[in-house]
Amino acid sequence: MGKILILGASSDIAQETARELAAKKNNLILTARNIEDLQMLKSDLEIRYGIEVTTKQFDGLDFDNHEQFFNGIVAEAGNLNGILLMYGAMDDQKEAEQSFSISRNMIDVNYTSAVSILNIAANYFEKKKSGFICAVSSVAGDRGRQSNYIYGSTKAGLSVYMEGLRNRLHKSGVQVLTIKPGMVDTKMTYGVVDEGPLLASPSTVAKDIVKGIVKRRDVLYTPWFWFVIMLIIKLIPEKIFKRTDI
Amino acid sequence: MVKPVKKKMAGWGKYPIESCLVYRPESTQDLKKILSSQKEKQIAYGLGRSYGDTALNEDEGISLFNKFDHMLSFDEESGILTCEAGVSLEEIINIFLPRGYFLPVTPGTKYVTVGGAIANDVHGKNHHLDGCFSEYVLEFDLLLASGETISCSRVENTDAFWATIGGIGLTGFITRAAIQLIRVETSYIKATYEKAENLDVAFEKFVENDANFKYSVAWIDCLSTGNSLGRSVLMRGEHALKEELPAKVKEPFKPSKGSVLKMPINAPSFALNPFSISAFNALYYASFKNETKIVDSSSFFHPLDAIDDWNKLYGKKGFIQYQAVFPKSNDPKSGIRKLLERLTEEKCSSFLAVLKSSGPANEGLLSFPMEGYTLALDIPIKDGSLFPFLRELDEIVLSYGGRVYLAKDATIDPETFKKMYPKWEEFKKVKKELDPDGLFSSSMSRRIGLT
Ligand SMILES: Cc1cc2nc3c(=O)[nH]c(=O)nc-3n(C[C@H](O)[C@H](O)[C@H](O)COP(=O)(O)OP(=O)(O)OC[C@H]3O[C@@H](n4cnc5c(N)ncnc54)[C@H](O)[C@@H]3O)c2cc1C
């Protein structure tokens, strides 16, 4: 059986997604910048689900090493069934406005590094004529808002990149799935965003992601109602939108 | 950064409800940060299945343990599991029962964390033979107020070990534990139901046959009076062997179903009245026959878990669970009779009255069970008149040399506590060594004068 590669496996959503995939008996390769962060997840998945888990160090910003990293993964696993890109950076908008290095960090982590590693993965899956490529973008990439447009624009770039990749890989039978989560109850939002019906649990999002992969979806808003919310937000004419404070 | 959120929190009995600063750490690193900031007093919160205020901290800090849910190692041969303290007993059953391993001790609900099970030293229907949860805890890691983690067992840091067992979270954060699971052949229980027309008969049958059943409990109709005071259904069982399963059962380890029903809202207060409760009790008593049959383990051990949020049944004001143990040496039957008589007179009792026998006490300084019999009752809170009545029950319990269970308590006072738990001074001494600045403290520990 092939393996699934999860880049950035220590985030809340990634951990839950790994559990969902493991419950379906997929063997996993988990990466993080610091692989110590993955030790507990590894033992947990192996004990709970009886699957094989390997952990690898991966730094999205270490562009020069991406080729070697990916080839090494394929050589060791023999066969990759899919890749999920689940890391990202969300810095403070106000600080990013004042500091290009903060803006650039978000651009490089969320966009540049994704292009770098997914280009390589795309060539592999295109040749193999099967598999899936999944990346976590955000509803924030659907429309620029004053409160987080720098982050949003990096995710918008990622969404369009994925859209193009989907177009390219369609004839090869490779699924390209863009995940657009709304607000998720993670460490980042705890105490910042009030609990309420809009705040989804990481496990709900993870279940949706795995369902999206199984059903070979293209774009997935999770939870589903974000599709409706973003549809409305996208329909607001710019003339009006620029005056809003949403 | 780990920041708290101010929230109203309660235990399972929904009394008291207190505003606490709720942290949600994700790693030991986070726990250390919380401790080193020294902003508030701290207490761990498992799944909140204690009834009262052991896991509450009014205007102080609470650390949720739901992110500490990783399995760390399992030895298929020996059945020794190491896991983080926030792993629930439900997860352990779901993962290991299909592999032929079961928990050696399980309380009446499986929605309990390993940390919570240690900190209250929980007991099950097999206490008379197998003792408390701690009996199967080989070691655990305790994060102290200083930020240092120590490993505690029967041979290492033994003082800390026995103070933490039943120590209601006051010695530190338990971060991980190694526990011994037991082998079973099936996920079924061979259960024997037997009615007893009153307390005398119930006691006779209990005492006579206790040693013959691994699991043993009696449900008491606590509204029956006169000659049938204490009429009960004894429910006892053993793990069913493979050959005992009926032919129609194809899989010896059928996975259990999750909860099926949900209490949508709090029941209105008029729903619970002496009439509806006594009608329920009469019906429940009548629904049993004397028989032995094979039942699945979740319905035997955790029948209440089938209804999500069943605590809402008692309405907004919540309820008290009063569980007391009466030592064997001191005519426990008459103590229990007195308690039941006062309850029926006061007409304030409940659906749930459970009699269990317990084996010898362990070395846990604040561990609850001692050799004798325990009675547990749910008592809805209608108004403040309940509280003086509970003090009256405490007096009865004390006069028989018994004590109430801190996992269920929300109301006893410091004097009562100290009489009931004579090793409190020893506990305080160990706590002082482990936590010199008194960083760990809870609403309960302040109420009963422990911190
Ligand atoms: C329906 C029902 C049936 C029950 N039946 C029984 C029974 O048969 N026998 C029995 O003994 N009990 C029984 N109980 C009580 C229950 O088993 C205990 O209250 C148990 O301790 C709850 O565990 P929890 O994880 O929810 O912990 P909480 O209730 O959240 O916390 C309990 C205590 O443990 C401490 N704690 C929790 N986690 C940690 C940690 N990681 N480190 C340090 N301290 C910690 C808390 O500070 C607190 O003092 C029952 C409860 C219910 C609701």
Short mmCIF file of N, CA, C and O and ligand atoms in Angstrom, two decimals, chain B residues 11-13 31 42-56 63 65 68 84-89 105-125 132 141-142 164 166-176 301-302 304-305 310-311 319 321 323 352 354 356 368-369 378 405-408 440 442 444, ligand 1:
data_model
loop_
_atom_site.label_atom_id
_atom_site.label_comp_id
_atom_site.label_asym_id
_atom_site.label_seq_id
_atom_site.Cartn_x
_atom_site.Cartn_y
_atom_site.Cartn_z
N GLY B 11 -19.21 21.22 37.44
CA GLY B 11 -19.00 19.78 37.36
C GLY B 11 -20.27 19.14 36.82
O GLY B 11 -21.18 19.82 36.35
N TRP B 12 -20.36 17.84 36.93
CA TRP B 12 -21.46 17.11 36.31
C TRP B 12 -22.81 17.40 36.98
O TRP B 12 -23.86 17.35 36.35
N GLY B 13 -22.80 17.72 38.27
CA GLY B 13 -24.05 17.99 38.97
C GLY B 13 -24.58 19.41 38.71
O GLY B 13 -25.65 19.77 39.19
N LEU B 31 2.02 23.92 29.77
CA LEU B 31 1.69 23.80 31.20
C LEU B 31 2.74 24.52 32.04
O LEU B 31 2.42 25.22 33.01
N GLN B 42 -3.92 27.26 40.24
CA GLN B 42 -4.21 26.38 39.11
C GLN B 42 -4.80 25.05 39.57
O GLN B 42 -4.44 24.54 40.63
N ILE B 43 -5.69 24.51 38.73
CA ILE B 43 -6.15 23.15 38.95
C ILE B 43 -6.44 22.51 37.59
O ILE B 43 -6.81 23.21 36.65
N ALA B 44 -6.22 21.20 37.49
CA ALA B 44 -6.49 20.49 36.24
C ALA B 44 -7.97 20.18 36.12
O ALA B 44 -8.66 19.96 37.12
N TYR B 45 -8.45 20.15 34.89
CA TYR B 45 -9.84 19.81 34.60
C TYR B 45 -9.83 18.71 33.56
O TYR B 45 -9.29 18.88 32.47
N GLY B 46 -10.37 17.55 33.91
CA GLY B 46 -10.38 16.42 32.97
C GLY B 46 -11.59 16.52 32.07
O GLY B 46 -11.69 17.39 31.21
N LEU B 47 -12.56 15.63 32.29
CA LEU B 47 -13.79 15.72 31.50
C LEU B 47 -14.95 16.26 32.33
O LEU B 47 -16.11 16.16 31.94
N GLY B 48 -14.63 16.80 33.51
CA GLY B 48 -15.67 17.42 34.32
C GLY B 48 -16.73 16.44 34.79
O GLY B 48 -17.88 16.81 35.00
N ARG B 49 -16.33 15.16 34.98
CA ARG B 49 -17.33 14.17 35.41
C ARG B 49 -17.39 14.05 36.93
O ARG B 49 -18.12 13.22 37.44
N SER B 50 -16.60 14.84 37.63
CA SER B 50 -16.85 14.93 39.06
C SER B 50 -18.11 15.77 39.21
O SER B 50 -18.36 16.65 38.40
N TYR B 51 -18.85 15.52 40.25
CA TYR B 51 -20.16 16.20 40.34
C TYR B 51 -20.05 17.62 40.85
O TYR B 51 -20.80 18.49 40.45
N GLY B 52 -19.13 17.86 41.78
CA GLY B 52 -19.12 19.15 42.45
C GLY B 52 -18.01 20.07 41.99
O GLY B 52 -17.90 20.37 40.80
N ASP B 53 -17.18 20.51 42.94
CA ASP B 53 -16.22 21.56 42.64
C ASP B 53 -14.76 21.13 42.74
O ASP B 53 -13.89 21.96 42.90
N THR B 54 -14.47 19.82 42.59
CA THR B 54 -13.05 19.44 42.71
C THR B 54 -12.23 20.00 41.57
O THR B 54 -11.05 20.25 41.73
N ALA B 55 -12.84 20.16 40.39
CA ALA B 55 -12.06 20.64 39.24
C ALA B 55 -12.39 22.11 38.94
O ALA B 55 -12.09 22.60 37.86
N LEU B 56 -13.00 22.80 39.89
CA LEU B 56 -13.35 24.22 39.66
C LEU B 56 -12.39 25.13 40.43
O LEU B 56 -11.77 24.71 41.40
N SER B 63 -6.84 24.31 33.96
CA SER B 63 -6.23 23.87 32.71
C SER B 63 -6.97 22.66 32.17
O SER B 63 -7.04 21.62 32.83
N PHE B 65 -7.55 19.44 29.92
CA PHE B 65 -6.61 18.40 29.49
C PHE B 65 -7.00 17.71 28.20
O PHE B 65 -6.46 16.69 27.84
N PHE B 68 -4.33 16.65 25.72
CA PHE B 68 -3.35 15.63 26.15
C PHE B 68 -3.97 14.25 25.93
O PHE B 68 -4.28 13.55 26.89
N GLU B 84 -1.11 9.79 27.60
CA GLU B 84 -1.19 11.09 28.23
C GLU B 84 -2.40 11.12 29.16
O GLU B 84 -3.36 10.36 28.99
N ALA B 85 -2.38 12.06 30.10
CA ALA B 85 -3.39 12.05 31.16
C ALA B 85 -4.79 12.46 30.69
O ALA B 85 -5.78 12.20 31.36
N GLY B 86 -4.87 13.08 29.51
CA GLY B 86 -6.20 13.50 29.04
C GLY B 86 -6.91 12.45 28.22
O GLY B 86 -8.03 12.67 27.75
N VAL B 87 -6.27 11.30 28.02
CA VAL B 87 -6.93 10.20 27.29
C VAL B 87 -8.13 9.74 28.11
O VAL B 87 -8.05 9.61 29.32
N SER B 88 -9.27 9.51 27.44
CA SER B 88 -10.44 9.10 28.21
C SER B 88 -10.54 7.58 28.29
O SER B 88 -9.99 6.86 27.46
N LEU B 89 -11.26 7.12 29.30
CA LEU B 89 -11.45 5.68 29.45
C LEU B 89 -12.23 5.14 28.26
O LEU B 89 -12.05 4.01 27.83
N VAL B 105 -10.43 -1.37 36.09
CA VAL B 105 -11.41 -0.70 36.94
C VAL B 105 -12.09 0.37 36.09
O VAL B 105 -11.41 1.16 35.45
N THR B 106 -13.39 0.36 36.07
CA THR B 106 -14.08 1.43 35.36
C THR B 106 -15.24 1.96 36.18
O THR B 106 -16.03 1.19 36.72
N PRO B 107 -15.34 3.28 36.33
CA PRO B 107 -16.46 3.86 37.07
C PRO B 107 -17.75 3.79 36.24
O PRO B 107 -17.73 3.26 35.13
N GLY B 108 -18.82 4.35 36.78
CA GLY B 108 -20.13 4.26 36.12
C GLY B 108 -20.26 5.06 34.84
O GLY B 108 -21.29 5.00 34.18
N THR B 109 -19.24 5.83 34.48
CA THR B 109 -19.23 6.49 33.17
C THR B 109 -17.85 6.30 32.57
O THR B 109 -16.85 6.22 33.29
N LYS B 110 -17.79 6.18 31.23
CA LYS B 110 -16.48 6.03 30.61
C LYS B 110 -15.93 7.36 30.14
O LYS B 110 -14.82 7.44 29.63
N TYR B 111 -16.69 8.43 30.33
CA TYR B 111 -16.20 9.76 29.94
C TYR B 111 -15.38 10.40 31.06
O TYR B 111 -15.74 11.41 31.64
N VAL B 112 -14.30 9.72 31.38
CA VAL B 112 -13.44 10.11 32.48
C VAL B 112 -12.01 10.05 31.95
O VAL B 112 -11.68 9.15 31.19
N THR B 113 -11.17 11.00 32.31
CA THR B 113 -9.78 10.93 31.83
C THR B 113 -8.94 10.08 32.77
O THR B 113 -9.30 9.87 33.93
N VAL B 114 -7.80 9.65 32.26
CA VAL B 114 -6.87 8.89 33.09
C VAL B 114 -6.40 9.75 34.27
O VAL B 114 -6.34 9.30 35.41
N GLY B 115 -6.12 11.03 34.00
CA GLY B 115 -5.71 11.94 35.08
C GLY B 115 -6.78 12.08 36.14
O GLY B 115 -6.50 12.03 37.34
N GLY B 116 -8.03 12.24 35.70
CA GLY B 116 -9.15 12.36 36.63
C GLY B 116 -9.36 11.07 37.42
O GLY B 116 -9.72 11.10 38.60
N ALA B 117 -9.12 9.93 36.77
CA ALA B 117 -9.30 8.65 37.44
C ALA B 117 -8.25 8.46 38.54
O ALA B 117 -8.52 7.86 39.57
N ILE B 118 -7.05 8.99 38.30
CA ILE B 118 -6.01 8.89 39.32
C ILE B 118 -6.28 9.90 40.45
O ILE B 118 -6.21 9.57 41.62
N ALA B 119 -6.60 11.14 40.04
CA ALA B 119 -6.76 12.20 41.03
C ALA B 119 -7.94 11.95 41.97
O ALA B 119 -7.98 12.48 43.07
N ASN B 120 -8.93 11.16 41.52
CA ASN B 120 -10.01 10.80 42.43
C ASN B 120 -9.91 9.34 42.87
O ASN B 120 -10.76 8.85 43.60
N ASP B 121 -8.90 8.67 42.41
CA ASP B 121 -8.73 7.23 42.67
C ASP B 121 -10.07 6.49 42.56
O ASP B 121 -10.59 5.95 43.54
N VAL B 122 -10.60 6.50 41.36
CA VAL B 122 -11.97 6.00 41.15
C VAL B 122 -12.06 4.48 41.39
O VAL B 122 -11.07 3.76 41.29
N HIS B 123 -13.25 4.06 41.70
CA HIS B 123 -13.51 2.64 41.93
C HIS B 123 -14.63 2.18 41.01
O HIS B 123 -15.38 3.00 40.48
N GLY B 124 -14.76 0.88 40.86
CA GLY B 124 -15.81 0.33 40.01
C GLY B 124 -16.65 -0.67 40.76
O GLY B 124 -16.62 -0.72 42.00
N LYS B 125 -17.35 -1.48 39.99
CA LYS B 125 -18.23 -2.48 40.60
C LYS B 125 -17.44 -3.66 41.16
O LYS B 125 -18.02 -4.58 41.71
N CYS B 132 -9.07 -0.07 43.79
CA CYS B 132 -9.30 1.16 43.01
C CYS B 132 -8.50 1.18 41.72
O CYS B 132 -7.63 0.34 41.49
N ASP B 141 3.78 10.51 35.52
CA ASP B 141 4.62 11.69 35.57
C ASP B 141 3.82 12.82 36.18
O ASP B 141 2.66 13.05 35.79
N LEU B 142 4.44 13.52 37.12
CA LEU B 142 3.76 14.62 37.79
C LEU B 142 4.57 15.89 37.54
O LEU B 142 5.75 15.95 37.86
N THR B 164 -0.87 11.89 45.44
CA THR B 164 -1.53 12.24 44.18
C THR B 164 -2.71 11.32 43.89
O THR B 164 -3.71 11.73 43.30
N GLY B 166 -5.91 10.00 44.48
CA GLY B 166 -7.03 10.55 45.25
C GLY B 166 -6.77 11.98 45.71
O GLY B 166 -7.58 12.55 46.44
N GLY B 167 -5.65 12.56 45.28
CA GLY B 167 -5.24 13.88 45.78
C GLY B 167 -5.90 15.08 45.13
O GLY B 167 -5.39 16.19 45.21
N ILE B 168 -7.03 14.85 44.46
CA ILE B 168 -7.87 15.87 43.81
C ILE B 168 -7.08 17.00 43.14
O ILE B 168 -7.43 18.17 43.22
N GLY B 169 -6.02 16.62 42.45
CA GLY B 169 -5.30 17.56 41.60
C GLY B 169 -4.42 18.55 42.33
O GLY B 169 -3.88 19.46 41.70
N LEU B 170 -4.22 18.36 43.64
CA LEU B 170 -3.54 19.41 44.41
C LEU B 170 -2.02 19.26 44.49
O LEU B 170 -1.34 20.14 45.01
N THR B 171 -1.49 18.14 43.97
CA THR B 171 -0.05 17.96 44.08
C THR B 171 0.68 18.44 42.82
O THR B 171 1.88 18.69 42.86
N GLY B 172 -0.04 18.54 41.70
CA GLY B 172 0.59 18.95 40.45
C GLY B 172 -0.25 18.47 39.28
O GLY B 172 -1.34 17.93 39.47
N PHE B 173 0.27 18.69 38.07
CA PHE B 173 -0.42 18.18 36.89
C PHE B 173 0.11 16.79 36.57
O PHE B 173 1.32 16.61 36.39
N ILE B 174 -0.77 15.81 36.50
CA ILE B 174 -0.38 14.48 36.02
C ILE B 174 -0.34 14.60 34.50
O ILE B 174 -1.32 15.01 33.89
N THR B 175 0.81 14.31 33.89
CA THR B 175 0.89 14.49 32.44
C THR B 175 0.78 13.18 31.67
O THR B 175 0.28 13.14 30.57
N ARG B 176 1.29 12.09 32.27
CA ARG B 176 1.17 10.79 31.60
C ARG B 176 1.18 9.69 32.63
O ARG B 176 1.63 9.90 33.75
N PHE B 301 -21.71 -1.69 32.34
CA PHE B 301 -20.87 -0.76 33.12
C PHE B 301 -21.32 0.69 33.03
O PHE B 301 -21.18 1.44 33.97
N HIS B 302 -21.79 1.08 31.86
CA HIS B 302 -22.05 2.51 31.64
C HIS B 302 -23.44 2.78 31.08
O HIS B 302 -23.56 3.40 30.02
N LEU B 304 -25.75 4.79 31.86
CA LEU B 304 -26.15 6.19 31.76
C LEU B 304 -25.51 6.89 30.56
O LEU B 304 -26.02 7.88 30.06
N ASP B 305 -24.37 6.37 30.12
CA ASP B 305 -23.69 7.00 28.98
C ASP B 305 -24.53 6.93 27.71
O ASP B 305 -24.24 7.64 26.74
N TRP B 310 -27.33 13.48 30.44
CA TRP B 310 -28.51 13.12 31.24
C TRP B 310 -28.61 13.97 32.49
O TRP B 310 -29.65 14.03 33.14
N ASN B 311 -27.51 14.67 32.84
CA ASN B 311 -27.58 15.53 34.03
C ASN B 311 -28.61 16.65 33.88
O ASN B 311 -29.08 17.20 34.86
N PHE B 319 -27.94 19.15 40.74
CA PHE B 319 -28.19 18.15 41.78
C PHE B 319 -26.89 17.81 42.49
O PHE B 319 -25.81 18.16 42.06
N GLN B 321 -24.72 14.66 44.13
CA GLN B 321 -24.65 13.23 44.35
C GLN B 321 -23.98 13.03 45.69
O GLN B 321 -22.91 13.57 45.96
N GLN B 323 -22.40 10.37 48.01
CA GLN B 323 -21.93 9.00 48.15
C GLN B 323 -21.14 8.87 49.44
O GLN B 323 -20.19 9.62 49.67
N LEU B 352 -31.64 7.37 41.27
CA LEU B 352 -30.42 6.62 41.31
C LEU B 352 -29.93 6.45 42.72
O LEU B 352 -29.44 7.39 43.32
N VAL B 354 -27.47 3.68 44.63
CA VAL B 354 -26.68 2.50 44.33
C VAL B 354 -25.89 2.06 45.55
O VAL B 354 -25.27 2.87 46.23
N LYS B 356 -22.92 -0.48 46.90
CA LYS B 356 -21.79 -1.30 46.45
C LYS B 356 -21.04 -1.74 47.70
O LYS B 356 -21.07 -1.06 48.72
N PHE B 368 -10.88 7.44 48.74
CA PHE B 368 -12.18 7.33 49.40
C PHE B 368 -12.52 5.94 49.98
O PHE B 368 -12.91 5.84 51.14
N PRO B 369 -12.40 4.88 49.20
CA PRO B 369 -12.98 3.62 49.69
C PRO B 369 -12.29 3.05 50.94
O PRO B 369 -11.10 3.22 51.13
N ASP B 378 -28.50 10.35 44.01
CA ASP B 378 -28.65 11.65 43.35
C ASP B 378 -29.75 12.41 44.06
O ASP B 378 -30.86 11.88 44.21
N TYR B 405 -17.54 10.87 49.47
CA TYR B 405 -16.61 10.80 48.36
C TYR B 405 -16.40 12.21 47.79
O TYR B 405 -17.34 12.86 47.36
N LEU B 406 -15.14 12.67 47.78
CA LEU B 406 -14.86 14.03 47.32
C LEU B 406 -15.21 14.22 45.83
O LEU B 406 -15.56 15.32 45.40
N ALA B 407 -15.14 13.15 45.04
CA ALA B 407 -15.46 13.26 43.61
C ALA B 407 -16.90 13.69 43.39
O ALA B 407 -17.27 14.19 42.33
N LYS B 408 -17.72 13.46 44.42
CA LYS B 408 -19.14 13.76 44.26
C LYS B 408 -19.55 14.95 45.10
O LYS B 408 -20.63 15.52 44.92
N PHE B 440 -1.15 25.13 43.43
CA PHE B 440 -2.30 24.28 43.10
C PHE B 440 -3.35 24.39 44.19
O PHE B 440 -3.08 24.12 45.36
N SER B 442 -8.00 24.60 44.55
CA SER B 442 -9.27 24.56 43.83
C SER B 442 -10.37 25.11 44.72
O SER B 442 -10.16 25.33 45.92
N MET B 444 -12.81 23.48 45.74
CA MET B 444 -13.05 22.47 46.77
C MET B 444 -11.99 22.54 47.86
O MET B 444 -12.32 22.51 49.05
C1 LIG C 1 -22.44 8.98 35.64
C2 LIG C 1 -21.26 8.96 36.53
C3 LIG C 1 -20.92 7.80 37.17
C4 LIG C 1 -19.82 7.75 38.01
N1 LIG C 1 -19.52 6.58 38.61
C5 LIG C 1 -18.45 6.51 39.41
C6 LIG C 1 -18.07 5.28 40.02
O1 LIG C 1 -18.73 4.28 39.85
N2 LIG C 1 -16.95 5.27 40.80
C7 LIG C 1 -16.19 6.37 40.97
O2 LIG C 1 -15.17 6.28 41.66
N3 LIG C 1 -16.50 7.54 40.41
C8 LIG C 1 -17.61 7.63 39.63
N4 LIG C 1 -17.92 8.82 39.03
C9 LIG C 1 -17.05 9.98 39.28
C10 LIG C 1 -15.92 10.07 38.26
O3 LIG C 1 -15.40 8.82 37.98
C11 LIG C 1 -14.78 10.90 38.84
O4 LIG C 1 -15.27 12.14 39.26
C12 LIG C 1 -13.62 11.12 37.87
O5 LIG C 1 -12.51 11.56 38.62
C13 LIG C 1 -13.92 12.16 36.79
O6 LIG C 1 -12.83 12.28 35.93
P1 LIG C 1 -12.64 13.52 34.95
O7 LIG C 1 -11.59 13.14 33.99
O8 LIG C 1 -13.93 13.97 34.42
O9 LIG C 1 -12.02 14.58 35.92
P2 LIG C 1 -12.62 15.95 36.53
O10 LIG C 1 -13.94 15.67 37.10
O11 LIG C 1 -12.51 16.99 35.48
O12 LIG C 1 -11.56 16.19 37.63
C14 LIG C 1 -11.53 15.35 38.77
C15 LIG C 1 -10.33 15.65 39.64
O13 LIG C 1 -9.17 15.21 38.99
C16 LIG C 1 -8.23 16.25 38.87
N5 LIG C 1 -7.53 16.03 37.61
C17 LIG C 1 -8.06 15.80 36.38
N6 LIG C 1 -7.08 15.65 35.48
C18 LIG C 1 -5.90 15.78 36.15
C19 LIG C 1 -4.53 15.77 35.77
N7 LIG C 1 -4.16 15.54 34.50
N8 LIG C 1 -3.60 15.98 36.71
C20 LIG C 1 -3.96 16.21 38.00
N9 LIG C 1 -5.23 16.24 38.41
C21 LIG C 1 -6.19 16.02 37.51
C22 LIG C 1 -9.05 17.51 38.92
O14 LIG C 1 -8.29 18.59 39.34
C23 LIG C 1 -10.12 17.13 39.90
O15 LIG C 1 -9.66 17.29 41.21
C24 LIG C 1 -19.02 8.90 38.19
C25 LIG C 1 -19.34 10.08 37.54
C26 LIG C 1 -20.45 10.13 36.69
C27 LIG C 1 -20.78 11.39 35.99
#
